[in-house]
Structure formats: structure tokens, C-alpha cells
């Protein structure tokens, strides 16, 4: 999993019943509290809002289990809102 | 998923029945509306045209579900045309 | 697999029974004993503590086998504590 | 899929019957007609020659379908020779 | 697959029967004969020694087939020792 920050959403029609009513969040990946150069478009099972720090799971099989479906064309999903992070400083 | 922009197409004969009549789009990945250094060759289920902003799904199992096939040698597919993006500015 | 160093932990509620009681470790990837710019959030089957050097396995099917479960929305897991590394210097 | 250019081949004995008689091509990934810093070792189903521009498919399940086998320890395969590319210039 | 060079080994106890007696090699990825900034920890089916140039296969399903097991928490495996490489110079 990775830590990310919700920075927006995408409106797009996807012709597959799985996406009916699904929000598509833009999540900027975060490292040590700072934005990185990567993002991912995620579905969401926790109702994350703008600017919230979240956990992202990025594997198809896992994403389907989190959504509670056997099939479904998904790979990246917001699985939790981050309540707290305990972390040493990065010493590159 | 990722956001991309259709920048072209590739003509190539692939000796597998799945590709009969399939267009192969070149999609430049986009971040905050700007081109990135990455691209991917995608099949397409939405009829995307040149310069259109699209959503790309990049997992084999998901791609096959989007195409509605049980088997098929595909991994990356254009699943939707992006109608709107709501996004905060990137602060690296 | 990759070598990493445990630099912290994340507190987040994930609404899936697999995660009940699971710790989520932040593991900085390491190369030649030095921190890299990448990290991954892992589950843990060895009770790794802060600052310990560990082995990370990053594939869903493998992660489920390490946890001894048939299903489970996981991909990255700490599988061992590193006792010793024998390594030539890196000559880029 | 990605576009690549065949730049060589590797001779190596792999103790698995799948590889008997298989050529292993070194394919440099290409973007906008220019070499990138990445390459991949591929099997080949189209008889690609040195310096030819090709399409690479990089997923195990897809690679096995392209080779027409149910099992086989492969992931990256040259699936087609590129006849033509229509592409806008990259504006990073 | 990728080409790599064996630069060391890791000693770590992994509580899964698959790893009983398995060596864990540190393999530096190589491009055009030069070390890159990436490495991977691999199992080994060919008895590769220090400094040998090898082929690495990095997919779980393939790795299990190479080891001849139906299950097993592995993803990256040394599948062959490289006997010869024929390669054009890289022109970035």
C-alpha cells in the first residue's frame, strides 16, 4: 500500500456496470508528508474527502475483495483514511 | 487508472484473433494537464479520437472484463473519455 | 523481494476483516545500506521493530501464502528480518 | 503495450522445456522514435530482426495466450512488427 | 526478463517451508554491461555464483513454474546464466 492525499476527482463515463455511481478520486502519492510526482485514479470505499490523507491499495485481486465483488475491472482503491502516521525522518 | 491524452496510433499485425479490427492508440500519460515522459499503447472501447483526454486502465484481468472477453492478450485499455477534472494544483 | 528498513507505522481503519489487529509498517526501501526515495506500507508476519532491516515481498498471491490465507486484500508483506548481507560495493 | 527496437539477443540456457529453441531478444523501449533508458528481454512470435521496430506485450497471462500455451514461465513477448506510427510531437 | 549481475546474498529467516534451504541472491540489474540503480532479491535455480551475469524472471506465476511448484511465495528468480550477449550500443 501507499499513502496518498485526495486532490480531486474525475468525471468520465465508463461503459461497465461496476462504475455506476462510483466516484473516481485523484490521489497524489505522498512520502514523508510531501507530495510526490505520482498520482493514481482510485475508486473509494471509505468516502474520502478533498485533502484527506488516505491508504491506497493497488492490486486488482485485492481491490475486488475490498469492494466485495468477484469480478470488476478495478485495480486501485482507497481503503482507509489515515488517522495517524509515526515516522522517522527520511535521510537519503 | 491514469489520465492520458491520445497522441496517435500504431499499425502492426498481431497474429492473434483478438486484435482483428482493433485500433491501437498511443496514449501519453498526463499529470495536472501536462504531458509526462510516459506513454502506453492501448486498445479502446470508447472510440477515442486524437487529442482527447481519456482514462486508462492498466491490468490484464480488468482489461479483459472491459472488453467483455474471458481470454485475450491485453493489458492496457482506454475505458472512458474524461468529461471533467476537478483538481488542486500540485505543490511538489 | 527487496531489502527495507522499518521507519514507522500507519494507523488507519480498513473495513475488511483481514486487517483486524494487523499492524501496518512503513518500510523505506534500502540499496547498499542507504535509504532510497521509495517506501511501501506492509503487513508483517515476523514482528519487525523500528529501524530493523527486513525483507519485503511485493506480490498479492505470494503475500496471501505468507499470511496463510486463501483470500485477503494484501500485496506487500514483511517476510523476514535480515540477519546478514554480503554485498559488493555498487559501481554505477 | 510498448514500442521497442530490437537491439540484440541473449544466449542463456534456461532449464525449462518452454525455452527449447526460443530466441531471447533484447528490446530497447522507444518513445517518439528515440531510445529510452529501459529495455526488456523478450520471447518472439513474429521473427523480428535486428533494428526492427516492434510491439511488446508485458503481462504473463497475455504472453502465454500469444504463445498459445496454457502454462509457461514467460512475461514479455514481441507480438508484432510495427508497420507505421502516426504520432504528434511530445511537448513535455 | 532482465539481465543482472550477482553481487551478494542475504541471510534471513522466512517462516515458510518454501524457503528451507533456498539461497537469496542480490542481483544488480545491468544495462549495456553497466550496473543500474536497481536490484532485486532472487531465488536461484541455476546455482549462480558471485559476479556472474544472469537472466532474471520477475513474475509470480512464472517463478513458480520455474521452481516446479504449484504454490510458493516467490516472484523473482534467476533462471539462467548468460553465456553471450549480442547487442548494439545504446544511443540515448
Coordinates of C-alpha atoms in Angstrom, one line a residue:
Chain A
X1 CA 0.0 0.0 0.0
X2 CA 0.9 3.6 -0.3
X3 CA -0.1 6.8 1.4
X4 CA -1.8 9.5 -0.7
X5 CA -3.7 12.7 -0.5
X6 CA -7.0 13.2 -2.3
X7 CA -6.5 16.2 -4.6
X8 CA -9.6 15.9 -6.9
X9 CA -11.9 13.8 -8.9
X10 CA -12.5 12.8 -12.5
X11 CA -15.8 12.8 -14.3
X12 CA -15.9 10.1 -17.1
X13 CA -18.4 7.7 -18.4
X14 CA -17.2 4.1 -18.3
X15 CA -19.4 1.6 -20.0
X16 CA -19.2 -1.1 -17.4
X17 CA -21.9 -1.6 -14.8
X18 CA -19.3 -1.7 -12.0
X19 CA -18.7 2.0 -12.3
X20 CA -22.4 3.1 -12.0
X21 CA -22.4 5.5 -9.1
X22 CA -18.7 5.1 -8.3
X23 CA -16.7 8.2 -7.6
X24 CA -13.2 8.4 -9.2
X25 CA -10.7 10.1 -7.0
X26 CA -7.4 11.7 -8.0
X27 CA -4.9 10.7 -5.3
X28 CA -1.4 12.3 -5.2
X29 CA 1.1 9.8 -3.7
X30 CA 2.8 11.2 -0.6
X31 CA 6.1 10.5 1.0
X32 CA 7.1 11.9 4.4
X33 CA 4.1 14.2 4.2
X34 CA 5.2 15.7 0.9
X35 CA 3.6 15.3 -2.5
X36 CA 5.4 13.2 -5.0
X37 CA 5.4 13.3 -8.8
X38 CA 3.0 10.4 -9.0
X39 CA -0.8 10.1 -8.8
X40 CA -3.4 7.4 -9.3
X41 CA -7.1 7.4 -10.1
X42 CA -8.9 5.3 -7.4
X43 CA -12.3 4.1 -6.6
X44 CA -13.2 4.6 -2.9
X45 CA -14.8 2.5 -0.3
X46 CA -14.5 4.9 2.7
X47 CA -16.0 8.2 1.5
X48 CA -12.7 10.1 1.5
X49 CA -13.0 13.9 1.0
X50 CA -10.8 16.5 -0.6
X51 CA -7.3 16.9 1.0
X52 CA -7.7 13.8 3.2
X53 CA -4.7 11.5 3.7
X54 CA -5.6 8.0 2.7
X55 CA -4.2 4.5 2.2
X56 CA -4.2 3.2 -1.4
X57 CA -4.2 -0.5 -2.3
X58 CA -3.0 -1.1 -5.9
X59 CA -3.7 -4.7 -7.0
X60 CA -6.7 -6.0 -8.9
X61 CA -7.5 -9.1 -6.9
X62 CA -7.2 -7.1 -3.6
X63 CA -9.3 -4.3 -5.0
X64 CA -12.1 -6.6 -5.9
X65 CA -12.0 -8.1 -2.4
X66 CA -12.2 -4.7 -0.8
X67 CA -15.2 -3.8 -3.0
X68 CA -16.7 -7.2 -2.1
X69 CA -17.1 -8.3 -5.7
X70 CA -15.9 -11.4 -7.5
X71 CA -15.3 -9.6 -10.8
X72 CA -14.9 -6.0 -11.6
X73 CA -12.5 -4.0 -13.8
X74 CA -10.6 -2.2 -10.9
X75 CA -7.1 -2.1 -9.6
X76 CA -6.5 0.9 -7.4
X77 CA -8.8 1.7 -4.4
X78 CA -8.8 4.0 -1.4
X79 CA -9.1 1.5 1.5
X80 CA -8.8 3.7 4.6
X81 CA -8.4 7.3 5.9
X82 CA -5.1 7.7 7.7
X83 CA -5.7 8.7 11.3
X84 CA -2.1 8.8 12.4
X85 CA 1.5 8.3 11.0
X86 CA 4.5 7.6 13.1
X87 CA 7.6 8.0 11.0
X88 CA 11.3 8.7 11.3
X89 CA 12.7 11.5 9.1
X90 CA 14.0 10.4 5.7
X91 CA 17.8 10.5 5.4
X92 CA 18.5 10.0 1.7
Chain B
X1 CA -6.2 4.2 -13.5
X2 CA -4.4 7.1 -15.1
X3 CA -5.3 10.1 -17.2
X4 CA -3.9 10.3 -20.7
X5 CA -4.1 12.1 -24.0
X6 CA -4.4 10.3 -27.3
X7 CA -1.5 11.3 -29.4
X8 CA -1.5 8.8 -32.2
X9 CA -1.9 5.2 -33.4
X10 CA 0.2 2.3 -34.3
X11 CA -0.3 0.0 -37.3
X12 CA 1.0 -3.5 -36.6
X13 CA -0.1 -7.0 -37.5
X14 CA -0.6 -9.1 -34.4
X15 CA -1.2 -12.8 -35.1
X16 CA -4.0 -13.3 -32.5
X17 CA -7.7 -13.2 -33.4
X18 CA -8.4 -10.8 -30.5
X19 CA -6.7 -7.9 -32.5
X20 CA -8.7 -8.3 -35.7
X21 CA -10.1 -4.9 -36.3
X22 CA -8.8 -3.4 -33.0
X23 CA -7.2 0.1 -33.2
X24 CA -4.0 0.5 -31.2
X25 CA -3.9 4.0 -29.7
X26 CA -0.7 5.8 -28.4
X27 CA -1.7 7.5 -25.2
X28 CA 0.6 9.9 -23.5
X29 CA 0.2 9.9 -19.7
X30 CA -0.9 13.3 -18.3
X31 CA -0.4 14.8 -14.9
X32 CA -2.1 18.1 -13.9
X33 CA -2.9 18.6 -17.6
X34 CA 0.8 18.3 -18.7
X35 CA 2.3 15.6 -20.7
X36 CA 4.6 13.2 -18.8
X37 CA 7.6 11.2 -20.1
X38 CA 5.5 8.0 -20.2
X39 CA 3.1 6.6 -22.8
X40 CA 1.3 3.3 -23.3
X41 CA -0.2 1.5 -26.3
X42 CA -3.9 0.8 -25.6
X43 CA -6.9 -0.9 -27.1
X44 CA -10.0 1.3 -27.0
X45 CA -13.6 0.6 -26.1
X46 CA -15.0 4.1 -26.4
X47 CA -13.9 5.3 -29.8
X48 CA -11.5 8.0 -28.5
X49 CA -10.1 10.4 -31.1
X50 CA -6.9 12.3 -31.5
X51 CA -6.1 14.7 -28.7
X52 CA -8.9 13.5 -26.4
X53 CA -8.3 13.2 -22.7
X54 CA -9.0 9.6 -21.6
X55 CA -8.9 7.2 -18.7
X56 CA -6.6 4.3 -19.0
X57 CA -6.9 1.0 -17.1
X58 CA -3.7 -1.0 -16.9
X59 CA -4.4 -4.5 -15.6
X60 CA -4.9 -7.7 -17.7
X61 CA -7.9 -9.1 -15.8
X62 CA -9.6 -5.8 -15.7
X63 CA -8.9 -5.1 -19.4
X64 CA -10.5 -8.4 -20.4
X65 CA -13.6 -7.6 -18.4
X66 CA -13.9 -4.2 -20.0
X67 CA -13.7 -5.8 -23.5
X68 CA -16.2 -8.4 -22.3
X69 CA -14.0 -11.4 -23.1
X70 CA -12.8 -14.3 -20.9
X71 CA -9.5 -14.6 -22.5
X72 CA -7.5 -12.1 -24.6
X73 CA -3.9 -11.0 -24.7
X74 CA -4.5 -7.4 -23.5
X75 CA -3.4 -5.3 -20.5
X76 CA -4.0 -1.6 -21.2
X77 CA -7.3 -0.2 -22.4
X78 CA -8.9 3.2 -22.8
X79 CA -12.1 2.9 -20.7
X80 CA -13.6 6.3 -20.8
X81 CA -13.3 9.8 -22.3
X82 CA -12.7 12.4 -19.5
X83 CA -15.5 14.9 -19.3
X84 CA -14.2 17.0 -16.4
X85 CA -11.4 17.1 -13.9
X86 CA -11.5 18.8 -10.6
X87 CA -8.0 19.1 -9.2
X88 CA -5.9 21.1 -6.8
X89 CA -2.6 22.4 -8.1
X90 CA 0.4 20.2 -7.5
X91 CA 2.8 21.5 -4.8
X92 CA 5.9 19.3 -5.1
Chain C
X1 CA 12.0 -9.2 -3.0
X2 CA 13.6 -6.1 -1.7
X3 CA 15.5 -5.0 1.4
X4 CA 13.9 -2.3 3.5
X5 CA 14.2 -0.6 6.9
X6 CA 11.2 -0.1 9.1
X7 CA 10.8 3.6 9.7
X8 CA 7.3 3.8 11.2
X9 CA 3.7 2.8 11.2
X10 CA 0.3 3.9 10.0
X11 CA -2.9 4.0 11.9
X12 CA -5.9 3.6 9.6
X13 CA -9.2 1.9 9.8
X14 CA -9.7 -0.5 6.9
X15 CA -13.2 -2.0 6.6
X16 CA -12.1 -5.5 5.8
X17 CA -11.8 -8.3 8.4
X18 CA -8.4 -9.2 7.2
X19 CA -6.9 -6.1 8.8
X20 CA -8.4 -6.6 12.3
X21 CA -5.3 -6.5 14.6
X22 CA -2.8 -6.2 11.7
X23 CA 0.0 -3.6 12.1
X24 CA 0.8 -1.5 9.0
X25 CA 4.5 -0.8 8.8
X26 CA 6.1 2.0 6.8
X27 CA 9.2 0.4 5.2
X28 CA 11.8 2.5 3.4
X29 CA 13.5 0.6 0.6
X30 CA 17.2 0.3 1.0
X31 CA 20.0 -0.1 -1.5
X32 CA 23.6 -0.8 -0.4
X33 CA 22.6 0.1 3.1
X34 CA 21.3 3.6 2.1
X35 CA 17.7 4.8 2.1
X36 CA 16.1 5.2 -1.4
X37 CA 13.3 7.5 -2.4
X38 CA 10.7 4.7 -2.2
X39 CA 8.7 3.2 0.6
X40 CA 5.9 0.8 0.9
X41 CA 3.2 0.1 3.5
X42 CA 3.4 -3.5 4.6
X43 CA 1.7 -6.0 6.7
X44 CA 4.1 -8.0 8.9
X45 CA 4.4 -11.7 9.8
X46 CA 7.7 -11.5 11.8
X47 CA 7.1 -8.8 14.4
X48 CA 9.6 -6.4 13.0
X49 CA 10.5 -3.4 15.1
X50 CA 11.5 0.2 14.4
X51 CA 14.8 0.5 12.4
X52 CA 15.1 -3.2 11.7
X53 CA 16.3 -4.3 8.3
X54 CA 13.8 -6.6 6.7
X55 CA 12.9 -8.5 3.5
X56 CA 9.8 -7.3 1.6
X57 CA 7.8 -9.5 -0.7
X58 CA 5.5 -7.5 -3.1
X59 CA 3.0 -9.7 -4.9
X60 CA -0.6 -10.4 -3.9
X61 CA -0.6 -14.2 -4.4
X62 CA 2.7 -14.6 -2.5
X63 CA 1.6 -12.3 0.3
X64 CA -1.6 -14.3 0.8
X65 CA 0.5 -17.5 1.1
X66 CA 2.9 -16.0 3.6
X67 CA -0.1 -14.9 5.7
X68 CA -1.6 -18.5 5.2
X69 CA -4.9 -17.2 3.8
X70 CA -6.7 -18.1 0.6
X71 CA -8.1 -14.7 0.1
X72 CA -7.2 -11.3 1.6
X73 CA -6.7 -7.8 0.1
X74 CA -2.9 -7.7 0.6
X75 CA 0.1 -7.3 -1.6
X76 CA 3.2 -6.2 0.3
X77 CA 4.4 -8.0 3.4
X78 CA 7.5 -8.1 5.6
X79 CA 8.6 -11.8 5.4
X80 CA 11.8 -11.8 7.3
X81 CA 14.3 -9.9 9.4
X82 CA 17.6 -9.6 7.7
X83 CA 20.4 -11.2 9.7
X84 CA 23.2 -10.6 7.4
X85 CA 24.0 -9.1 4.0
X86 CA 27.1 -10.0 1.9
X87 CA 27.4 -7.5 -0.9
X88 CA 29.9 -6.0 -3.3
X89 CA 30.1 -2.2 -3.5
X90 CA 27.9 -0.6 -6.2
X91 CA 29.8 0.8 -9.1
X92 CA 27.3 2.8 -11.1
Chain D
X1 CA 1.9 -2.4 -24.8
X2 CA 5.0 -0.5 -25.6
X3 CA 7.0 0.2 -28.8
X4 CA 10.6 -1.0 -28.9
X5 CA 13.5 -1.6 -31.1
X6 CA 15.4 -4.9 -31.3
X7 CA 19.0 -4.2 -30.4
X8 CA 20.3 -7.7 -29.8
X9 CA 19.9 -11.1 -28.4
X10 CA 21.0 -13.1 -25.3
X11 CA 22.3 -16.7 -25.2
X12 CA 21.4 -18.4 -22.0
X13 CA 20.4 -21.9 -21.0
X14 CA 17.1 -22.0 -19.2
X15 CA 16.2 -25.3 -17.7
X16 CA 12.6 -25.3 -18.6
X17 CA 11.2 -27.0 -21.7
X18 CA 9.3 -23.9 -22.8
X19 CA 12.6 -22.2 -23.8
X20 CA 13.9 -25.0 -26.1
X21 CA 14.5 -23.3 -29.4
X22 CA 13.2 -19.9 -28.3
X23 CA 15.2 -16.8 -29.2
X24 CA 15.6 -14.2 -26.5
X25 CA 15.6 -10.7 -27.9
X26 CA 16.9 -7.6 -26.2
X27 CA 14.4 -4.8 -27.0
X28 CA 15.2 -1.2 -26.2
X29 CA 12.0 0.7 -25.3
X30 CA 11.4 3.6 -27.7
X31 CA 9.4 6.9 -27.2
X32 CA 8.8 9.2 -30.1
X33 CA 11.3 7.3 -32.1
X34 CA 14.1 7.8 -29.6
X35 CA 15.7 5.1 -27.4
X36 CA 14.8 5.3 -23.7
X37 CA 16.9 4.1 -20.7
X38 CA 14.8 0.9 -20.4
X39 CA 15.0 -2.5 -22.1
X40 CA 13.4 -5.8 -21.7
X41 CA 14.4 -9.4 -22.7
X42 CA 11.5 -10.8 -24.8
X43 CA 10.5 -14.0 -26.5
X44 CA 9.3 -13.5 -30.0
X45 CA 6.4 -14.9 -32.1
X46 CA 6.9 -12.8 -35.2
X47 CA 10.5 -13.5 -36.2
X48 CA 11.7 -9.9 -35.6
X49 CA 15.1 -9.0 -36.8
X50 CA 17.8 -6.6 -35.6
X51 CA 16.9 -3.0 -35.6
X52 CA 13.2 -3.6 -36.3
X53 CA 10.6 -1.6 -34.5
X54 CA 8.2 -3.9 -32.6
X55 CA 5.3 -4.0 -30.2
X56 CA 5.9 -5.5 -26.8
X57 CA 3.3 -7.0 -24.6
X58 CA 4.4 -7.3 -20.9
X59 CA 2.0 -9.5 -18.9
X60 CA 2.3 -13.2 -18.1
X61 CA -1.3 -14.2 -18.9
X62 CA -1.3 -12.4 -22.2
X63 CA 2.2 -13.7 -23.1
X64 CA 1.0 -17.2 -22.6
X65 CA -2.0 -16.6 -24.9
X66 CA 0.1 -15.1 -27.6
X67 CA 2.4 -18.2 -27.5
X68 CA -0.7 -20.4 -27.5
X69 CA 0.2 -22.2 -24.3
X70 CA -1.7 -22.8 -21.0
X71 CA 1.4 -22.7 -18.9
X72 CA 4.9 -21.3 -19.5
X73 CA 7.3 -19.1 -17.5
X74 CA 7.1 -16.0 -19.7
X75 CA 6.0 -12.4 -19.3
X76 CA 7.4 -10.2 -22.1
X77 CA 6.8 -11.1 -25.7
X78 CA 7.3 -9.4 -29.1
X79 CA 3.8 -9.6 -30.6
X80 CA 4.1 -7.6 -33.8
X81 CA 6.4 -5.7 -36.1
X82 CA 5.4 -2.0 -36.3
X83 CA 4.4 -1.1 -39.9
X84 CA 3.5 2.5 -39.2
X85 CA 3.2 5.1 -36.4
X86 CA 1.1 8.2 -36.5
X87 CA 2.1 10.4 -33.7
X88 CA 2.0 14.0 -32.5
X89 CA 5.3 15.5 -31.3
X90 CA 5.9 15.3 -27.5
X91 CA 5.6 18.6 -25.7
X92 CA 6.8 17.9 -22.1
Chain E
X1 CA 13.2 -10.7 -18.3
X2 CA 16.1 -8.6 -17.4
X3 CA 19.9 -9.1 -17.3
X4 CA 21.6 -8.8 -13.9
X5 CA 24.8 -9.4 -12.1
X6 CA 25.0 -11.4 -8.8
X7 CA 26.6 -9.0 -6.3
X8 CA 25.8 -10.8 -3.0
X9 CA 23.4 -12.7 -0.8
X10 CA 21.1 -12.1 2.1
X11 CA 20.7 -14.2 5.2
X12 CA 17.2 -14.0 6.6
X13 CA 14.8 -16.5 8.2
X14 CA 11.5 -16.7 6.4
X15 CA 8.8 -18.7 8.1
X16 CA 7.5 -20.5 5.1
X17 CA 8.6 -24.0 4.1
X18 CA 9.3 -23.0 0.5
X19 CA 12.5 -21.1 1.7
X20 CA 14.1 -24.0 3.6
X21 CA 17.5 -24.3 2.0
X22 CA 16.9 -21.6 -0.6
X23 CA 19.7 -19.1 -1.2
X24 CA 18.6 -15.5 -1.6
X25 CA 20.8 -13.7 -4.1
X26 CA 21.2 -9.9 -4.5
X27 CA 21.2 -9.2 -8.2
X28 CA 22.1 -5.8 -9.6
X29 CA 20.2 -5.0 -12.8
X30 CA 22.5 -4.4 -15.7
X31 CA 22.1 -2.4 -18.9
X32 CA 24.6 -2.5 -21.7
X33 CA 27.0 -4.1 -19.3
X34 CA 26.8 -1.4 -16.8
X35 CA 25.2 -1.5 -13.3
X36 CA 21.9 0.3 -12.9
X37 CA 20.4 1.8 -9.8
X38 CA 18.1 -1.1 -9.3
X39 CA 18.5 -4.5 -7.7
X40 CA 16.2 -7.4 -6.8
X41 CA 16.5 -10.3 -4.3
X42 CA 16.0 -13.5 -6.2
X43 CA 15.8 -17.2 -5.6
X44 CA 18.0 -19.3 -7.9
X45 CA 17.5 -22.5 -9.9
X46 CA 20.9 -22.5 -11.7
X47 CA 23.5 -22.2 -8.9
X48 CA 24.7 -18.8 -10.0
X49 CA 27.9 -17.5 -8.3
X50 CA 29.2 -14.1 -7.3
X51 CA 29.8 -11.7 -10.2
X52 CA 28.0 -14.0 -12.7
X53 CA 25.8 -12.4 -15.3
X54 CA 22.3 -13.9 -15.2
X55 CA 18.8 -13.7 -16.5
X56 CA 16.0 -12.7 -14.1
X57 CA 12.4 -13.5 -14.5
X58 CA 10.1 -11.3 -12.4
X59 CA 6.5 -12.7 -12.2
X60 CA 5.0 -14.9 -9.6
X61 CA 3.2 -17.4 -11.8
X62 CA 6.4 -17.8 -14.0
X63 CA 8.6 -18.1 -10.9
X64 CA 6.5 -20.9 -9.5
X65 CA 6.7 -22.8 -12.9
X66 CA 10.5 -22.4 -13.0
X67 CA 10.7 -23.8 -9.5
X68 CA 8.3 -26.6 -10.4
X69 CA 5.8 -25.8 -7.6
X70 CA 2.1 -25.1 -7.8
X71 CA 2.2 -22.7 -4.8
X72 CA 5.1 -20.8 -3.3
X73 CA 5.5 -17.2 -2.2
X74 CA 8.0 -16.2 -4.8
X75 CA 8.2 -13.6 -7.6
X76 CA 11.8 -13.1 -8.8
X77 CA 14.1 -15.9 -9.8
X78 CA 17.4 -16.4 -11.5
X79 CA 16.5 -18.6 -14.5
X80 CA 19.8 -18.8 -16.4
X81 CA 23.4 -17.9 -16.6
X82 CA 24.1 -15.6 -19.6
X83 CA 26.6 -17.2 -21.9
X84 CA 26.7 -14.5 -24.5
X85 CA 25.1 -11.1 -25.3
X86 CA 25.0 -9.6 -28.8
X87 CA 24.0 -6.0 -28.5
X88 CA 24.2 -2.7 -30.4
X89 CA 25.5 0.3 -28.5
X90 CA 22.9 2.4 -26.7
X91 CA 22.3 5.8 -28.3
X92 CA 20.1 7.7 -25.9

